[in-house]
XYZ file of C-alpha atoms in Angstrom:
95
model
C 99.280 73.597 85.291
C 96.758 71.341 86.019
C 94.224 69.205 83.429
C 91.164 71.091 84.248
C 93.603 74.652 83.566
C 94.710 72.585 80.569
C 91.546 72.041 79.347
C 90.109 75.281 79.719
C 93.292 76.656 77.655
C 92.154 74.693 75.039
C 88.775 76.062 74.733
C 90.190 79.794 74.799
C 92.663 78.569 71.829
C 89.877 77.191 69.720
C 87.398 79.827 70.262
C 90.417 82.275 69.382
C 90.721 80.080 66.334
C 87.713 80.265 65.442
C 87.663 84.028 66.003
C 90.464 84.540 63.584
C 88.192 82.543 60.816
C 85.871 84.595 61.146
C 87.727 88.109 61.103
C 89.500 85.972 57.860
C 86.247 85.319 56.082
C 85.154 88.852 57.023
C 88.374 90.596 55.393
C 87.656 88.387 52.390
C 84.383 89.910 51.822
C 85.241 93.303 53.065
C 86.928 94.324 49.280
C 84.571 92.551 47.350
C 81.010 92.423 48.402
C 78.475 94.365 46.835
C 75.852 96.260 48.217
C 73.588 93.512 48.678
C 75.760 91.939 51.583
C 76.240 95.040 53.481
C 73.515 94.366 56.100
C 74.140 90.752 56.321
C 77.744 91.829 56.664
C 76.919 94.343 59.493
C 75.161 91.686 61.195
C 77.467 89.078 61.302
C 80.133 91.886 62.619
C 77.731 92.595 65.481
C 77.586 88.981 66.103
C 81.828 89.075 65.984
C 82.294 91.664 68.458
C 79.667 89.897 70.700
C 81.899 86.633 70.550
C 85.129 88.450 71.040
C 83.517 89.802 74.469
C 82.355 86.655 75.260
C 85.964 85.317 74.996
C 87.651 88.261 76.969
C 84.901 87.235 79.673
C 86.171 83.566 79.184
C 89.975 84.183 79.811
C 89.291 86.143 82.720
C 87.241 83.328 84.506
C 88.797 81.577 87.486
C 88.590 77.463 87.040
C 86.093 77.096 89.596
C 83.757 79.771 87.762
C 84.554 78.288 84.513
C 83.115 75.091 85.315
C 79.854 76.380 86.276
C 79.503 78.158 83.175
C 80.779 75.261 80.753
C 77.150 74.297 80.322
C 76.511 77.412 78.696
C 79.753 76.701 76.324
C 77.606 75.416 74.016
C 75.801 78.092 72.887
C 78.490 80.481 71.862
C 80.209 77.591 70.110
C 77.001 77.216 67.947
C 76.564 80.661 67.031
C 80.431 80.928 66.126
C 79.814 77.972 63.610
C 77.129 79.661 62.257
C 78.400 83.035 62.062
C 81.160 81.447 59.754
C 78.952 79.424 57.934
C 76.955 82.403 56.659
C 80.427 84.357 55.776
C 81.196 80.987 54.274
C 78.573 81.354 52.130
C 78.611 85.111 51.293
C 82.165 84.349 50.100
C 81.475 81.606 47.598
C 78.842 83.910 45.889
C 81.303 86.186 45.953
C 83.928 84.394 44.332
């Protein structure tokens, strides 16, 4: 395997990482949230299923491809953060 294969195994293990969080967080909240989450809840699971797309599209990419679209890394990685954040959140009140 080379570095750059390496390296892009990497990303796809901490964006599947991060993935799990999230589906974590959102199993948390599932049982005990009141009606006043559900349509922050629903969005955030929109957002979820967005990410896990964007990470199928991710594993399937070949190296070459992958490092033309490693600029726009960035932004899913942002929105994954916040997406947890926000559950992060929900879950203290929660609690």
């Amino acid at each position: 395997m080379s570095e750059k294969e390496h390296l892009i195994n990497q990303h796809i293990l901490e964006y599947e990482s991060r993935l799990k969080h999230i589906d974590e967080l959102l199993e948390k909240t599932k049982h005990t949230a009141d009606e006043s989450h559900n349509q922050e809840l629903a969005q955030i699971k929109d957002k979820r299923e967005k990410l896990s797309q964007y990470l199928s599209e991710a594993k399937k990419l070949s190296v070459e491809n992958w490092q033309k679209e490693e600029i726009n890394m960035a932004g899913p990685m942002a929105v994954w953060d916040a997406v947890a954040q926000q559950l992060e959140k929900i879950a203290e009140k929660i609690d």
